[in-house]
Amino acid sequence: MRSHLPRVLIVEDEKSIAELISVNLRHNGFTPIWSEDGDTAQREIDSVLPDVILLDWMLPGQSGVTLAKKWRADPRIKAVPILMLTARGDENDKVMGLDAGADDYITKPFSIQELLARIRAVLRRRAPEQVAESVAVGALSLDGSSYRVTYAGQSLKMGPTEFKLLSFFMHHTERVHSRSQLLDKVWGDHVFIEERTVDVHVKRLREALGEAGTMIETVRGAGYRLTVSSQII
Ligand code: CA
């Protein structure tokens, strides 16, 4: 569902290398963001989660390995692929980098083509699961590959966010999901999205569902749940 250019956070203290990488990334359909140390990188990540992190090993302050470990332990960041950059070519270093949580490892000097290929590879490996499965709950069916939703055989129209939201509810029925959990699971990264947004989309989803709209229950003070029990069969 993502249509933006993949954001690549470059954590590199050598300006000339960072600039070279940035220029090439920009020419190849990526949005580069440059941070020269761990603290600046952390602020970038807190503000907008990147799609991939290029992390230099030798940095002023916290080292690349320390940062990789820290980010891997953070639930919000842990799914972001990390590609470690280093001047070291030692096998032990490579193992250490991968143990710290890096997805891949590239030794300086490297060719830009190789770097781009590695970035594309980690992005493919970590690509979020597409909503490709079909699921049925009571008389409600959702087909992820054709983006069709039907209720009792009748086709229903809805926007892409309502579709994703419904898909999530249908894959996790009878459980109460808080607004913040829904933002995490459906929107992916909710730094700039208010929890009220969830209410707006749930309202739209109910409208789109018509008489099946009652299947989505509001649980006061807790969140929302999709249930089969209130469905009129
Ligand atoms: Ca360095």
mmCIF file of N, CA, C and O in Angstrom, residues 139-172:
data_model
loop_
_atom_site.group_PDB
_atom_site.id
_atom_site.type_symbol
_atom_site.label_atom_id
_atom_site.label_comp_id
_atom_site.label_asym_id
_atom_site.label_seq_id
_atom_site.Cartn_x
_atom_site.Cartn_y
_atom_site.Cartn_z
ATOM 1 N N ALA A 139 -21.335 -14.113 7.319
ATOM 2 C CA ALA A 139 -21.724 -13.896 5.925
ATOM 3 C C ALA A 139 -20.818 -12.874 5.231
ATOM 4 O O ALA A 139 -21.016 -12.520 4.076
ATOM 5 N N LEU A 140 -19.836 -12.409 5.984
ATOM 6 C CA LEU A 140 -18.925 -11.386 5.456
ATOM 7 C C LEU A 140 -17.670 -12.046 4.890
ATOM 8 O O LEU A 140 -17.042 -12.869 5.558
ATOM 9 N N SER A 141 -17.331 -11.714 3.633
ATOM 10 C CA SER A 141 -16.119 -12.272 3.015
ATOM 11 C C SER A 141 -15.242 -11.167 2.481
ATOM 12 O O SER A 141 -15.731 -10.170 1.950
ATOM 13 N N LEU A 142 -13.947 -11.366 2.605
ATOM 14 C CA LEU A 142 -12.983 -10.398 2.090
ATOM 15 C C LEU A 142 -11.968 -11.157 1.253
ATOM 16 O O LEU A 142 -11.432 -12.177 1.680
ATOM 17 N N ASP A 143 -11.756 -10.663 0.040
ATOM 18 C CA ASP A 143 -10.771 -11.279 -0.843
ATOM 19 C C ASP A 143 -9.616 -10.295 -1.019
ATOM 20 O O ASP A 143 -9.771 -9.253 -1.655
ATOM 21 N N GLY A 144 -8.472 -10.629 -0.429
ATOM 22 C CA GLY A 144 -7.327 -9.730 -0.425
ATOM 23 C C GLY A 144 -6.711 -9.514 -1.793
ATOM 24 O O GLY A 144 -6.131 -8.466 -2.057
ATOM 25 N N SER A 145 -6.810 -10.499 -2.684
ATOM 26 C CA SER A 145 -6.149 -10.348 -3.983
ATOM 27 C C SER A 145 -6.974 -9.486 -4.939
ATOM 28 O O SER A 145 -6.424 -8.740 -5.737
ATOM 29 N N SER A 146 -8.288 -9.560 -4.837
ATOM 30 C CA SER A 146 -9.113 -8.762 -5.760
ATOM 31 C C SER A 146 -9.681 -7.517 -5.071
ATOM 32 O O SER A 146 -10.384 -6.735 -5.709
ATOM 33 N N TYR A 147 -9.364 -7.350 -3.773
ATOM 34 C CA TYR A 147 -9.857 -6.198 -3.016
ATOM 35 C C TYR A 147 -11.378 -6.127 -3.000
ATOM 36 O O TYR A 147 -11.963 -5.061 -3.064
ATOM 37 N N ARG A 148 -11.996 -7.305 -2.911
ATOM 38 C CA ARG A 148 -13.459 -7.332 -2.880
ATOM 39 C C ARG A 148 -13.968 -7.724 -1.506
ATOM 40 O O ARG A 148 -13.412 -8.599 -0.853
ATOM 41 N N VAL A 149 -15.030 -7.043 -1.109
ATOM 42 C CA VAL A 149 -15.693 -7.410 0.141
ATOM 43 C C VAL A 149 -17.148 -7.688 -0.192
ATOM 44 O O VAL A 149 -17.784 -6.914 -0.908
ATOM 45 N N THR A 150 -17.666 -8.804 0.279
ATOM 46 C CA THR A 150 -19.081 -9.087 0.070
ATOM 47 C C THR A 150 -19.743 -9.426 1.401
ATOM 48 O O THR A 150 -19.111 -9.962 2.305
ATOM 49 N N TYR A 151 -21.027 -9.090 1.484
ATOM 50 C CA TYR A 151 -21.819 -9.486 2.640
ATOM 51 C C TYR A 151 -23.065 -10.180 2.115
ATOM 52 O O TYR A 151 -23.809 -9.593 1.315
ATOM 53 N N ALA A 152 -23.249 -11.415 2.522
ATOM 54 C CA ALA A 152 -24.356 -12.247 2.028
ATOM 55 C C ALA A 152 -24.408 -12.211 0.495
ATOM 56 O O ALA A 152 -25.468 -12.065 -0.097
ATOM 57 N N GLY A 153 -23.237 -12.272 -0.118
ATOM 58 C CA GLY A 153 -23.151 -12.329 -1.582
ATOM 59 C C GLY A 153 -23.202 -10.974 -2.267
ATOM 60 O O GLY A 153 -22.989 -10.867 -3.467
ATOM 61 N N GLN A 154 -23.485 -9.922 -1.491
ATOM 62 C CA GLN A 154 -23.581 -8.587 -2.084
ATOM 63 C C GLN A 154 -22.277 -7.831 -1.929
ATOM 64 O O GLN A 154 -21.697 -7.786 -0.837
ATOM 65 N N SER A 155 -21.824 -7.241 -3.019
ATOM 66 C CA SER A 155 -20.559 -6.531 -3.041
ATOM 67 C C SER A 155 -20.651 -5.203 -2.278
ATOM 68 O O SER A 155 -21.631 -4.482 -2.394
ATOM 69 N N LEU A 156 -19.613 -4.916 -1.479
ATOM 70 C CA LEU A 156 -19.580 -3.669 -0.710
ATOM 71 C C LEU A 156 -18.397 -2.820 -1.168
ATOM 72 O O LEU A 156 -17.332 -3.350 -1.453
ATOM 73 N N LYS A 157 -18.595 -1.523 -1.207
ATOM 74 C CA LYS A 157 -17.517 -0.623 -1.623
ATOM 75 C C LYS A 157 -16.933 0.085 -0.396
ATOM 76 O O LYS A 157 -17.670 0.531 0.478
ATOM 77 N N MET A 158 -15.575 0.193 -0.377
ATOM 78 C CA MET A 158 -14.932 0.931 0.718
ATOM 79 C C MET A 158 -13.552 1.417 0.295
ATOM 80 O O MET A 158 -13.008 0.930 -0.700
ATOM 81 N N GLY A 159 -13.026 2.366 1.041
ATOM 82 C CA GLY A 159 -11.701 2.919 0.735
ATOM 83 C C GLY A 159 -10.597 1.972 1.167
ATOM 84 O O GLY A 159 -10.843 1.012 1.906
ATOM 85 N N PRO A 160 -9.360 2.223 0.724
ATOM 86 C CA PRO A 160 -8.237 1.329 1.031
ATOM 87 C C PRO A 160 -7.944 1.193 2.533
ATOM 88 O O PRO A 160 -7.607 0.100 2.996
ATOM 89 N N THR A 161 -8.112 2.286 3.294
ATOM 90 C CA THR A 161 -7.841 2.190 4.732
ATOM 91 C C THR A 161 -8.908 1.346 5.420
ATOM 92 O O THR A 161 -8.607 0.517 6.286
ATOM 93 N N GLU A 162 -10.174 1.544 5.009
ATOM 94 C CA GLU A 162 -11.262 0.758 5.597
ATOM 95 C C GLU A 162 -11.060 -0.718 5.246
ATOM 96 O O GLU A 162 -11.304 -1.600 6.062
ATOM 97 N N PHE A 163 -10.581 -0.964 4.034
ATOM 98 C CA PHE A 163 -10.322 -2.347 3.610
ATOM 99 C C PHE A 163 -9.242 -2.990 4.491
ATOM 100 O O PHE A 163 -9.398 -4.113 4.977
ATOM 101 N N LYS A 164 -8.159 -2.278 4.719
ATOM 102 C CA LYS A 164 -7.076 -2.809 5.563
ATOM 103 C C LYS A 164 -7.553 -3.032 6.997
ATOM 104 O O LYS A 164 -7.208 -4.017 7.641
ATOM 105 N N LEU A 165 -8.334 -2.069 7.466
ATOM 106 C CA LEU A 165 -8.872 -2.155 8.820
ATOM 107 C C LEU A 165 -9.785 -3.379 8.948
ATOM 108 O O LEU A 165 -9.664 -4.173 9.888
ATOM 109 N N LEU A 166 -10.656 -3.555 7.965
ATOM 110 C CA LEU A 166 -11.569 -4.694 7.988
ATOM 111 C C LEU A 166 -10.791 -6.011 7.911
ATOM 112 O O LEU A 166 -11.092 -6.968 8.633
ATOM 113 N N SER A 167 -9.788 -6.042 7.048
ATOM 114 C CA SER A 167 -8.966 -7.246 6.926
ATOM 115 C C SER A 167 -8.337 -7.600 8.273
ATOM 116 O O SER A 167 -8.362 -8.757 8.705
ATOM 117 N N PHE A 168 -7.823 -6.585 8.967
ATOM 118 C CA PHE A 168 -7.223 -6.844 10.276
ATOM 119 C C PHE A 168 -8.270 -7.372 11.266
ATOM 120 O O PHE A 168 -8.053 -8.377 11.936
ATOM 121 N N PHE A 169 -9.410 -6.717 11.311
ATOM 122 C CA PHE A 169 -10.476 -7.177 12.219
ATOM 123 C C PHE A 169 -10.877 -8.618 11.902
ATOM 124 O O PHE A 169 -11.068 -9.433 12.803
ATOM 125 N N MET A 170 -11.016 -8.918 10.618
ATOM 126 C CA MET A 170 -11.497 -10.252 10.224
ATOM 127 C C MET A 170 -10.465 -11.340 10.512
ATOM 128 O O MET A 170 -10.821 -12.489 10.708
ATOM 129 N N HIS A 171 -9.193 -10.958 10.510
ATOM 130 C CA HIS A 171 -8.152 -11.934 10.854
ATOM 131 C C HIS A 171 -7.974 -12.056 12.370
ATOM 132 O O HIS A 171 -7.257 -12.923 12.837
ATOM 133 N N HIS A 172 -8.581 -11.148 13.120
ATOM 134 C CA HIS A 172 -8.446 -11.173 14.585
ATOM 135 C C HIS A 172 -9.807 -10.913 15.218
ATOM 136 O O HIS A 172 -9.997 -9.897 15.896
#
